[in-house]
XYZ file of C-alpha atoms in Angstrom:
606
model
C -28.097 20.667 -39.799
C -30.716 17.342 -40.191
C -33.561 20.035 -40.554
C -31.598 22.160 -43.170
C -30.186 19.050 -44.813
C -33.919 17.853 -45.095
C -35.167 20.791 -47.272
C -32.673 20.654 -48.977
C -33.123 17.242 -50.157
C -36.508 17.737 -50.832
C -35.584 20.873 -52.567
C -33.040 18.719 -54.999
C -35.447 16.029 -55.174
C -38.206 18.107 -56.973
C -35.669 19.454 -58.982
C -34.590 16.045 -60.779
C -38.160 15.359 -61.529
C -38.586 18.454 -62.983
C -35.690 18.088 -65.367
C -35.865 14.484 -65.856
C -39.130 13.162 -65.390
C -39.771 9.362 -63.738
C -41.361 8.206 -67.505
C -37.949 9.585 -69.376
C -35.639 7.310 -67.223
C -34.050 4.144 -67.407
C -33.698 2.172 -64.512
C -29.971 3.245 -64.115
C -30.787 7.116 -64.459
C -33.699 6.138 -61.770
C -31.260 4.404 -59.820
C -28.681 7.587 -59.229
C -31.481 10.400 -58.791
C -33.329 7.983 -56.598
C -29.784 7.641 -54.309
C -28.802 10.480 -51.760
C -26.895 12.900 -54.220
C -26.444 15.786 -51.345
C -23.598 15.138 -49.122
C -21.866 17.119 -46.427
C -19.300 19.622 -47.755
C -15.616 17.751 -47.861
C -13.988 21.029 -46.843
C -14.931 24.265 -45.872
C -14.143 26.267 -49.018
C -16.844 24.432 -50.511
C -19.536 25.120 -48.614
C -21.795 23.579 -46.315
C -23.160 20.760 -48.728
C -22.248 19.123 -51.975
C -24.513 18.009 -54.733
C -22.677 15.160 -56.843
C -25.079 13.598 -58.993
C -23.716 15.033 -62.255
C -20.571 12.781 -62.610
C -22.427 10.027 -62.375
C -25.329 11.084 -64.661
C -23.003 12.194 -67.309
C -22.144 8.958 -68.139
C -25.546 7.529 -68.245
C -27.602 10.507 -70.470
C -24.539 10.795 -72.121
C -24.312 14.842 -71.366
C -21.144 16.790 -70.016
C -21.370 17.297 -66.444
C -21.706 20.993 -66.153
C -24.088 20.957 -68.205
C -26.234 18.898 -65.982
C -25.350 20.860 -63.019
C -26.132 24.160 -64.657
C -29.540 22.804 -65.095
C -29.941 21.571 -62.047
C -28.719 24.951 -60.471
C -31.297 26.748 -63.097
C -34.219 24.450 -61.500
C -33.222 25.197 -57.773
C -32.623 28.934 -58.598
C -36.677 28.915 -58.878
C -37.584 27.332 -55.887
C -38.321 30.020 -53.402
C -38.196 27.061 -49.972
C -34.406 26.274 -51.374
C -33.900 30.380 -51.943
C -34.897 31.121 -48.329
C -32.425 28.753 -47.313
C -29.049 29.073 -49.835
C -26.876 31.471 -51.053
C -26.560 30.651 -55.169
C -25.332 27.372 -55.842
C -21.857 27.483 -57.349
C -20.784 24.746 -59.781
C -17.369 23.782 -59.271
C -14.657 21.666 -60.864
C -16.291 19.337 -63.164
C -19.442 19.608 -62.311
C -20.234 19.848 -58.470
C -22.484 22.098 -56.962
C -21.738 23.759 -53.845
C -24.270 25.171 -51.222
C -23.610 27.547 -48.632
C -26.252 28.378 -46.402
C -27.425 31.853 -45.857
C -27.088 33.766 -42.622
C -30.648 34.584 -41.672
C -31.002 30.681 -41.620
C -28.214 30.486 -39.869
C -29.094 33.055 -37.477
C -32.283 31.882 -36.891
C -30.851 28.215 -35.892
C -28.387 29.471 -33.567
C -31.711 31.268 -31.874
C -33.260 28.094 -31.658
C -30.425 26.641 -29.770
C -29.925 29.070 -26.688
C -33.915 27.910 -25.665
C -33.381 24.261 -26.491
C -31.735 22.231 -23.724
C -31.330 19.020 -26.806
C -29.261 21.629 -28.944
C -31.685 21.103 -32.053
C -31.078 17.343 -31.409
C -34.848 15.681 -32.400
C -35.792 13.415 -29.743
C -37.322 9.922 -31.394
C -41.019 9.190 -30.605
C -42.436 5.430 -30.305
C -45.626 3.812 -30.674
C -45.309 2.018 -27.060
C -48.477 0.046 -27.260
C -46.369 -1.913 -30.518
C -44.485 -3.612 -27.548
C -46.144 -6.907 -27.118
C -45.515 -7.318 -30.799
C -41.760 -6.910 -30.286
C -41.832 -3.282 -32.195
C -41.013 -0.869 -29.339
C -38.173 1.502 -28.658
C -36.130 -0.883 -26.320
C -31.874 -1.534 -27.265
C -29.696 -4.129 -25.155
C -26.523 -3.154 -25.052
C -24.473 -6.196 -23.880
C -21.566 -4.782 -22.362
C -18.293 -5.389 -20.028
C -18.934 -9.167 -18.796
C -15.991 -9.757 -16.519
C -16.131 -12.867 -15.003
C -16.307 -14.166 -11.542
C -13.309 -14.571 -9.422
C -11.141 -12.754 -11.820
C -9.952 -9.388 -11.771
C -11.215 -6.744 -14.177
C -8.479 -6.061 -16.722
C -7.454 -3.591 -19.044
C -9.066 -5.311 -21.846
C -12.899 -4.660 -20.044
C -11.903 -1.292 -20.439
C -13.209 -0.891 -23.716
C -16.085 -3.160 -23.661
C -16.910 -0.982 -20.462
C -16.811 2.494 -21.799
C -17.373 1.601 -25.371
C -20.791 0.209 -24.126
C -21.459 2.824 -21.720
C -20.955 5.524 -24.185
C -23.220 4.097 -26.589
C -26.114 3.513 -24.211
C -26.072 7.251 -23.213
C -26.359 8.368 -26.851
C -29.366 5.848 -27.719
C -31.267 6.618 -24.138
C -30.624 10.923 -25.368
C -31.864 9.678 -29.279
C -35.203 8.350 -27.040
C -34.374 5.154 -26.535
C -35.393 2.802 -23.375
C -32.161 1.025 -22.722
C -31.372 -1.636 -20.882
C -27.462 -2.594 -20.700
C -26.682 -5.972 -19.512
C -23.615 -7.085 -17.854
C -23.576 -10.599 -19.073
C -20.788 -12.041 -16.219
C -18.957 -15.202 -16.421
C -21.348 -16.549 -13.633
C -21.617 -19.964 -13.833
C -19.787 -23.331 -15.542
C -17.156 -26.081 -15.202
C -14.779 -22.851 -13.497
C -16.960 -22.691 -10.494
C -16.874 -26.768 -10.130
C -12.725 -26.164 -9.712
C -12.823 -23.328 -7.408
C -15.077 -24.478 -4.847
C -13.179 -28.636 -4.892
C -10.171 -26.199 -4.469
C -11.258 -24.093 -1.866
C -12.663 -27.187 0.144
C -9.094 -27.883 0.490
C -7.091 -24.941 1.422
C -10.169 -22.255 2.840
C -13.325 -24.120 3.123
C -14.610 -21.147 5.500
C -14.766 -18.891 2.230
C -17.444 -21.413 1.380
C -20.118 -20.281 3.935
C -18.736 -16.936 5.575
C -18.768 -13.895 3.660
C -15.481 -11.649 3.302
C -13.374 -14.363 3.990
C -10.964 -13.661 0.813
C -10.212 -10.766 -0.980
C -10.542 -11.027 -4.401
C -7.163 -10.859 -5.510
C -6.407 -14.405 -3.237
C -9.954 -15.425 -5.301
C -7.830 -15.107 -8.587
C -4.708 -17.075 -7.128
C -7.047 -19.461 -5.863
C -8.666 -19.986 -9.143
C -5.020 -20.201 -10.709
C -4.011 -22.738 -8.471
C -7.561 -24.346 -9.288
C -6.880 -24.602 -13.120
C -3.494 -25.868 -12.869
C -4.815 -28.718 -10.443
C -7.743 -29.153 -13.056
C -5.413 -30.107 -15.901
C -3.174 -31.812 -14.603
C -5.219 -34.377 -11.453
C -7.624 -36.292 -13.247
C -9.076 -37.001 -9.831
C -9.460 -33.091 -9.136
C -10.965 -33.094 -12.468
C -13.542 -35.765 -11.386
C -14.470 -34.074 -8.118
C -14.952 -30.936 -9.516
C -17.292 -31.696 -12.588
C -19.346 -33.217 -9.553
C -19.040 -29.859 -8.115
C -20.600 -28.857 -11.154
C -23.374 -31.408 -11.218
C -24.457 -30.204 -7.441
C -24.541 -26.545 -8.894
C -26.501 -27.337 -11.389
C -29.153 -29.857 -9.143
C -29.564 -26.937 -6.445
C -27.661 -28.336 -4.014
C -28.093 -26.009 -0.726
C -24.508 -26.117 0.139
C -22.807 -25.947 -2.989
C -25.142 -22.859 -4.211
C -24.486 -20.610 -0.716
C -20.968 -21.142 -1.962
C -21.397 -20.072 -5.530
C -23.316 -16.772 -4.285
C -20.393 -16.094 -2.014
C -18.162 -16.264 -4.726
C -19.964 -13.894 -7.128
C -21.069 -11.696 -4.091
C -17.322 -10.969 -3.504
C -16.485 -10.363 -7.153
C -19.388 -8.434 -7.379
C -17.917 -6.241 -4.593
C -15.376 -5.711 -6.426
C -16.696 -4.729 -9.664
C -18.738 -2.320 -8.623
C -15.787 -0.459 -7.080
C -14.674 -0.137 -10.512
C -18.531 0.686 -12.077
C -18.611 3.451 -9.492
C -15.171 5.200 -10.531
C -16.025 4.772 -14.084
C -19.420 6.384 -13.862
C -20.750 2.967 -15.130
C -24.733 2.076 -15.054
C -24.917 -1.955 -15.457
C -27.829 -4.262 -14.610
C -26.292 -8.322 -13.858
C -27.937 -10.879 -15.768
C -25.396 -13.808 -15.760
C -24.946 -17.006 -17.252
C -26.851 -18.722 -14.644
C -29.825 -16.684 -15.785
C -30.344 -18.456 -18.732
C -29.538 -22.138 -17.472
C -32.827 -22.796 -16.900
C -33.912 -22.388 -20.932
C -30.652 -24.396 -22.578
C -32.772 -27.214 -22.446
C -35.892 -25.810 -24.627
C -33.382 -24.408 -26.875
C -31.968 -27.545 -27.866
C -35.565 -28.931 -28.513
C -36.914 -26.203 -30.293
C -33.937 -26.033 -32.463
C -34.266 -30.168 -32.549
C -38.051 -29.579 -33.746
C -36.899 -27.528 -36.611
C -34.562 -29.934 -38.060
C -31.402 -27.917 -37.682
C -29.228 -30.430 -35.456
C -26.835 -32.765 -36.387
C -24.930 -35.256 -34.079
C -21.568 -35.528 -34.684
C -20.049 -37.845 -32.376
C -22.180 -37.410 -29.805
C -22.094 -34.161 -29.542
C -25.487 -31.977 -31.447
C -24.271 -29.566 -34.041
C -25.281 -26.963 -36.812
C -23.325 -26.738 -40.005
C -23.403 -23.161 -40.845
C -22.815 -21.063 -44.134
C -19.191 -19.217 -44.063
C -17.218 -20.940 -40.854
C -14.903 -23.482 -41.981
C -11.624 -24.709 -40.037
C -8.199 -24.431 -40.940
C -8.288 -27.264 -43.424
C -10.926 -25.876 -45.464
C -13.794 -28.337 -44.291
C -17.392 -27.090 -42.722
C -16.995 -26.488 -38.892
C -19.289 -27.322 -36.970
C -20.847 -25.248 -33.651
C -21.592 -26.991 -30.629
C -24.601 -26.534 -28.914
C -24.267 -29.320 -26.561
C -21.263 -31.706 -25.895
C -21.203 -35.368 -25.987
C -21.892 -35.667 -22.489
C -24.545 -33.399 -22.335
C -23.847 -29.970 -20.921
C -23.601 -26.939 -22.487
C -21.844 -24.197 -23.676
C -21.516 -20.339 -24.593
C -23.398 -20.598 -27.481
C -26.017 -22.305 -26.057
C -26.164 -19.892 -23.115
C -25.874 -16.491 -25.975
C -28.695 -18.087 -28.266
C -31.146 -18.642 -25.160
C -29.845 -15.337 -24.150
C -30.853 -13.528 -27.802
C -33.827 -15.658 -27.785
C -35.537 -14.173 -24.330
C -34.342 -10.398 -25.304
C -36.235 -10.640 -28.765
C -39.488 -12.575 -27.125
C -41.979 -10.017 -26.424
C -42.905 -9.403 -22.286
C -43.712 -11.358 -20.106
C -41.751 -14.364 -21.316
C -38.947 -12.275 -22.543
C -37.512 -8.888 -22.417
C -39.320 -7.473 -26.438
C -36.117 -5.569 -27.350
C -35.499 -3.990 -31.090
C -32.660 -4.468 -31.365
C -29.448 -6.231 -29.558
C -25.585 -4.798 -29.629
C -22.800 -6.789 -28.155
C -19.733 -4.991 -27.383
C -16.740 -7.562 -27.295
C -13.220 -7.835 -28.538
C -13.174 -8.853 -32.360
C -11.416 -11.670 -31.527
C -14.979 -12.872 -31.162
C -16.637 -11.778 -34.258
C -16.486 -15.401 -35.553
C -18.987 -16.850 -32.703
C -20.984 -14.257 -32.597
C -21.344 -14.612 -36.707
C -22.380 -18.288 -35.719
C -24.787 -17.113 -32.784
C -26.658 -14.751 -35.203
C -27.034 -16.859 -38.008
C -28.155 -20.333 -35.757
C -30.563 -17.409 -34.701
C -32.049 -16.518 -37.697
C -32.454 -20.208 -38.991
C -34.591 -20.755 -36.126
C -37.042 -17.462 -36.714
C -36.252 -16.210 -32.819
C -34.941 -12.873 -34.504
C -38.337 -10.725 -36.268
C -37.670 -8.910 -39.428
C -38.247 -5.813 -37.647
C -35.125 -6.340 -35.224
C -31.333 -5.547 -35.159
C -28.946 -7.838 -33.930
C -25.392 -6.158 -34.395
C -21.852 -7.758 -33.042
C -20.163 -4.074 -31.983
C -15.974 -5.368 -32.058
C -13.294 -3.721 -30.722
C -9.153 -4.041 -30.835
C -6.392 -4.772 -28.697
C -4.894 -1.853 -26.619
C -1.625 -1.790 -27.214
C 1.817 -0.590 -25.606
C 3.598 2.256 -26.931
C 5.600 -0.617 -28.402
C 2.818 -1.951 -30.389
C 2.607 -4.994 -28.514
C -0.371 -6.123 -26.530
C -0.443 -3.832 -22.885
C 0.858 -5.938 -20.757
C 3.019 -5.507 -16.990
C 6.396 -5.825 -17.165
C 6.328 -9.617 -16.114
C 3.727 -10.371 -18.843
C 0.696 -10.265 -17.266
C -2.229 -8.661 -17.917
C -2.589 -5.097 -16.552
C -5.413 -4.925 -13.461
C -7.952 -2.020 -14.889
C -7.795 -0.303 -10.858
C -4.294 -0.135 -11.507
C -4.383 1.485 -14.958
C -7.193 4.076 -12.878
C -4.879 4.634 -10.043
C -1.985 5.274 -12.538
C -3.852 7.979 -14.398
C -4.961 9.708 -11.478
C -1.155 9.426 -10.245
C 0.192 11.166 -13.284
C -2.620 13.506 -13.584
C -1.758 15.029 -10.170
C 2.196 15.082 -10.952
C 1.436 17.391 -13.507
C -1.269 19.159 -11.808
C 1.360 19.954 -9.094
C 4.212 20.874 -11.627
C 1.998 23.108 -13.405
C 0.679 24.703 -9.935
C 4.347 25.298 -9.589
C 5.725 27.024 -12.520
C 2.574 29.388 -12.053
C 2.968 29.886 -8.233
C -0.704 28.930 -7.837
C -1.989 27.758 -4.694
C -4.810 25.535 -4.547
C -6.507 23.133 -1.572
C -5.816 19.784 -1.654
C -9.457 18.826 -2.344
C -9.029 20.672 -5.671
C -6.278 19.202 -6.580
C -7.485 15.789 -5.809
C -10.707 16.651 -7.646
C -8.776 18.004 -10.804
C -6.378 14.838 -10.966
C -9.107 12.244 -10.476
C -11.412 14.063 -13.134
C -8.681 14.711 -15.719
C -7.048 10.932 -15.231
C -10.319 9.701 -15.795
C -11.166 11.800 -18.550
C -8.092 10.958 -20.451
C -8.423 7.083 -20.126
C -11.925 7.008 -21.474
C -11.354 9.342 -24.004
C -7.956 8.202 -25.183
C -9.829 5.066 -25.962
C -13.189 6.552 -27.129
C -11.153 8.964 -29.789
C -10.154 5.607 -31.649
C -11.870 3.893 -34.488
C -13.214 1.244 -32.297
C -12.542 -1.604 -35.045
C -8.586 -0.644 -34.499
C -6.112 -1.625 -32.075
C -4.690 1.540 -30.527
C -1.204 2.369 -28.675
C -1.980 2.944 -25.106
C -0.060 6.125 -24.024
C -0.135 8.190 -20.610
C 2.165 10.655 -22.017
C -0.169 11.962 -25.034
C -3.654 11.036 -23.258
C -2.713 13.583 -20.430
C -1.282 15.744 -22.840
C -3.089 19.692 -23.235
C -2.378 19.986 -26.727
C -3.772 17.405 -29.393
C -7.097 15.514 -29.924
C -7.031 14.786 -25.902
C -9.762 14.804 -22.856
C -7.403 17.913 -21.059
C -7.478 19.693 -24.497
C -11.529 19.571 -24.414
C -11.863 20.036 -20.555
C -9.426 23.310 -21.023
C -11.963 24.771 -23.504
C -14.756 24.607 -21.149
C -12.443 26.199 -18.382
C -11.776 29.425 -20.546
C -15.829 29.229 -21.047
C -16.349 29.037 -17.390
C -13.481 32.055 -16.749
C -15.398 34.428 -18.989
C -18.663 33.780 -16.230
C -15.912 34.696 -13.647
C -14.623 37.705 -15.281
C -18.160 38.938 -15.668
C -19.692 37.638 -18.627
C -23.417 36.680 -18.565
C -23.604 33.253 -20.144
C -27.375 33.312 -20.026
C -28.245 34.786 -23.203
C -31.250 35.755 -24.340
C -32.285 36.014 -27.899
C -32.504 39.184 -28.432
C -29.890 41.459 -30.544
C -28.018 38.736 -31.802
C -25.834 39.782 -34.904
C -22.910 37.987 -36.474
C -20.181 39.783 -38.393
C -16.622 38.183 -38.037
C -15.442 34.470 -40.267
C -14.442 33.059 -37.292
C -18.030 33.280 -35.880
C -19.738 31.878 -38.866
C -17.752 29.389 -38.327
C -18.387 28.566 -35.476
C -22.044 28.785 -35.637
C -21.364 26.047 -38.561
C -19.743 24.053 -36.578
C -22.217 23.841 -33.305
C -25.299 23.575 -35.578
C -23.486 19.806 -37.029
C -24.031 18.302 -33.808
C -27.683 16.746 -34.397
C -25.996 14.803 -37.740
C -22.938 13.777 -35.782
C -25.176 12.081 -33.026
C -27.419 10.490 -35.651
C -24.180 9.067 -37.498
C -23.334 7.701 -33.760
C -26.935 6.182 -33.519
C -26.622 4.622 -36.621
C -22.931 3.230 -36.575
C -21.878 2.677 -33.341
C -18.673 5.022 -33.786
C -18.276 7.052 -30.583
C -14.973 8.047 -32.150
C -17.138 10.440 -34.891
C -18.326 12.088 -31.620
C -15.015 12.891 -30.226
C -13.944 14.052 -33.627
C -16.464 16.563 -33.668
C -15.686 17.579 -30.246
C -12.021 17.945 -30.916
C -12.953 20.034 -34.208
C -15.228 21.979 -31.981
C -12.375 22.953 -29.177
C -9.994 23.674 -32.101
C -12.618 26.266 -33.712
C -13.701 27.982 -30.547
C -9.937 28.113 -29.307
C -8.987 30.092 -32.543
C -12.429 32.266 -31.943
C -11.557 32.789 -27.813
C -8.135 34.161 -29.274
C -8.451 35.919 -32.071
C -12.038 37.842 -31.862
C -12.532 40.142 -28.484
C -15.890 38.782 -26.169
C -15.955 40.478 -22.671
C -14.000 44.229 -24.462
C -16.324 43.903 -27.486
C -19.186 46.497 -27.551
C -22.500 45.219 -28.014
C -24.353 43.845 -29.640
C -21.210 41.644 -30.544
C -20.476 41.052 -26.464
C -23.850 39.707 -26.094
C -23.804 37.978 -29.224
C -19.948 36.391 -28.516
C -21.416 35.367 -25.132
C -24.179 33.671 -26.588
C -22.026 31.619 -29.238
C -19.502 30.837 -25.565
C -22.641 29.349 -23.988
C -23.801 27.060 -27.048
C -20.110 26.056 -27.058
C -19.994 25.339 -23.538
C -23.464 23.235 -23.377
C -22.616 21.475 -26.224
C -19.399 20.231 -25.366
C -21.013 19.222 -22.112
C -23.607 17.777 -23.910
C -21.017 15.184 -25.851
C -18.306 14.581 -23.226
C -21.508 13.062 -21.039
C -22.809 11.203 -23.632
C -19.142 10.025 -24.042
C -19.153 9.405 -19.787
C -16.533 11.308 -19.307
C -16.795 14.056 -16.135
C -16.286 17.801 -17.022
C -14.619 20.778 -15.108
C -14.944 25.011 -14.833
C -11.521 24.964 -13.240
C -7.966 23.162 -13.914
């Protein structure tokens, strides 16, 4: 509908001047015609779009609001682009104007869309020879970041997906996109685990696949609690740290072991997920920490406190009210995250070859972090590394929560392993695979059922957490995720089956555009529905919401459902079998279409 909505703003726009021309206005009249006064529909009954400038100009011109409409409906009434478009406007309640577009325009989009593979999604065009000056059409999307020698969790889950999901819709808006997994690769952590392991496995140190990654995680356990409380383990492992950080032959073939095996690891994960990541750790950026300090010395914007150098920022204070200051190097000289994420937003933003040039940056992390990243952004833009013609955006995320409201945890307390959470889906996914399989005395091969269960348990998982508003904790549920009925993945995946069992049955899904006619509600509505897609996507691009995606997916299923059962396709005579089929096939590519740019996998049988 961007293309419709367009006119149609232009339409509305050259109506206002007409009937209040730019010298008659004061700067508040200016101020609401200037604004975007035509707004999707709230509800069906109304339409497909709102105009709702007449409340608000009542009270400035002093005029009732119908009034206004009614001459606003008179001006659009003699526009022949806006006639070719829209039924009559009708004014309603006191004083919106409702517009309902006609069917030949309707019609003629829905013939667009059965010969275009983007769905009448516009595909964004750059000026790539802007790039050295940093204006190009490259996004970072800074994404997952487990660490090394841990176990991913179930709280990487949504940094994982959430990030994913957003890089496939900015790479299909045109994008170039380059997601970073930004892994805990480096620091005092690897200084305790390699003093530890010197102790109780030094082969790990120089052999590869010595440990497993779960001993790894014990081992670094074990490591931490000797770290607090053995000042002299403390001692030997900051030197640890210090050889790390000189190159030290030894003491860097056992850091690469380390990360190689976590790596491992990971990627078992990435692969089962459907995850596309390129490593750039901590250790990447080591070698600039020390410019940054200078350059951000140079420009006056340190402070020693203590020892330690500081910046005083606008907005963070501590609990007792005073300024708080952040770090950007200790007392005793090293560093920290924030140095390592400003040297990391620094080289992103600095055009190629010294950096990557991007346009914009998006870091998806828990909220719980929305304070430092406030800090990293605005130490940022006090030292000029961010151009006026960049986004940097902090994209935060909840807790996921047991059914019990509490944080998901195992029933000792600790934090749930993400393959486990994967392995339980699938588990539960093929219970009721087999159940169902049952009580319909169908017979399928093992492969399919092992196909269906791992598609539909990791279907649910991403989408149970992709349906939520992001910003929002959300109560983690195996039960409803795997559920047919409701706003679910299975719900979704069983509306592409039917699709697919109308091909099987006989129906031609390739539909040309010929003898194409629409008679039935419950078709126009449809059509209404598959032609929002190209706004819903933009909203995405825009605010980083995948959940306004799955929304419009659900709504989607729900519509088509009610179509599939209530209005005959394969026993329909033509042109209305032809023309159902063709509406089926829209349907079906563009619920593809939005379950892969939400990552999750799709199937023609269940």
């Amino acid at each position: 509908m961007l293309k419709i909505s367009s006119k149609l703003q232009k339409a509305l726009k050259k109506a206002l001047i007409k009937i209040y021309p730019e010298e008659d206005r004061s700067p508040k009249t200016s101020s609401i015609l200037s604004s975007t006064n035509l707004v999707p529909a709230s509800k069906p009954e109304f339409g497909d779009f709102q105009i709702n400038c007449a409340l608000a100009l009542a009270k400035e011109i002093k005029q009732p609001p119908r009034l206004i409409a009614e001459k606003i409906v008179a001006q659009l009434q003699k526009d022949n682009d806006f006639l070719k478009i829209c039924n009559a406007p009708i004014i309603a309640g006191p004083g919106f104007i409702n517009l309902s577009i006609n069917s030949k325009t309707l019609l003629s989009e829905i013939h667009i869309r059965l010969n275009d593979k983007r769905l009448g999604v516009p595909l964004k065009k750059f000026d790539t020879l802007k790039r050295k000056k940093g204006k190009n059409n490259l996004v970072i999307i800074d994404f997952s970041s487990p660490n090394i020698a841990k176990e991913m969790h179930v709280g990487h889950l949504r940094s994982t997906i959430i990030g994913d999901s957003l890089a496939r819709v900015l790479e299909f808006c045109g994008y170039e996109v380059l997601r970073i997994n930004h892994v805990g690769d480096w620091g005092t952590q690897f200084g305790m685990l390699i003093n530890y392991l010197k102790e109780v496995a030094p082969e790990a140190l120089h052999t590869k696949d010595v440990v497993e990654i779960s001993d790894l995680v014990n081992f670094y356990r074990q490591a931490k609690k000797r770290f607090d409380e053995d000042q002299d383990f403390q001692n030997k492992s900051r030197s640890e740290v210090v050889n790390l950080q000189a190159g030290d032959k030894e003491t860097l073939i056992a850091w690469q072991l380390l990360c190689n095996q976590s790596r491992k690891e990971f990627q078992k994960i990435y692969d089962r997920l459907d995850i596309q990541l390129t490593e750039r750790g901590e250790s990447f950026y080591n070698k600039f920490l020390k410019d940054i300090i200078s350059d951000l010395d140079e420009k006056n914007l340190l402070i020693n406190d203590q020892g330690a150098k500081c910046i005083f920022l606008n907005g963070l204070v501590g609990k007792d009210g005073k300024p708080q200051p952040t770090i950007v190097q200790k007392s005793d000289g090293g560093f920290n995250y924030t140095t390592t994420d400003l040297a990391a937003i620094k080289y992103r933003l600095t055009p190629p070859p010294e950096g990557d040039g991007a346009c914009r940056l998006i870091y998806v992390t828990d909220a719980g972090q929305a304070s430092h990243f406030f800090g990293v952004f605005q130490i940022a833009k006090l030292a000029k590394w961010i151009p006026s013609s960049c986004l940097v955006e902090h994209v935060p995320f909840g807790l996921v929560q047991g059914e019990d409201g509490k944080k998901l945890k195992t029933r000792s307390g600790d934090t749930i392993r993400l393959v486990d959470l994967l392995d339980e889906a699938i588990y539960r996914a093929k219970k009721d695979l087999n159940d169902r399989l049952k009580a319909e005395s169908r017979s399928e091969s093992e492969n399919f059922i092992n196909k269906v269960s791992t598609t539909v348990g990791i279907a649910a998982i991403k989408y149970a957490d992709l349906s939520q508003n992001r910003v929002s904790n959300y109560q983690f549920s195996f039960n409803k995720m795997l559920s047919l009925q409701g706003n679910t993945a299975p719900y979704l995946l069983y509306a592409l089956v039917r699709i697919a069992g109308l091909s099987r049955k006989g129906g031609d899904l390739n539909v040309s555009t010929q003898s194409i006619l629409f008679s039935e509600p419950q078709e126009w509505t449809l059509i209404r529905k598959l032609l929002q897609l190209d706004s819903i996507i933009a909203e995405v691009e825009q605010e980083l919401l995948p959940n306004r995606l799955c929304g419009y997916l659900f709504e989607l299923s729900q519509i088509f459902n009610r179509f599939y059962d209530q209005v005959p396709i394969l026993k329909a005579r033509e042109p209305s079998k032809t023309s159902r089929l063709a509406l089926c096939s829209i349907t079906e590519k563009t619920l593809k279409l939005g379950m892969n740019l939400l990552g999750i996998p799709t199937l023609e049988r269940m």
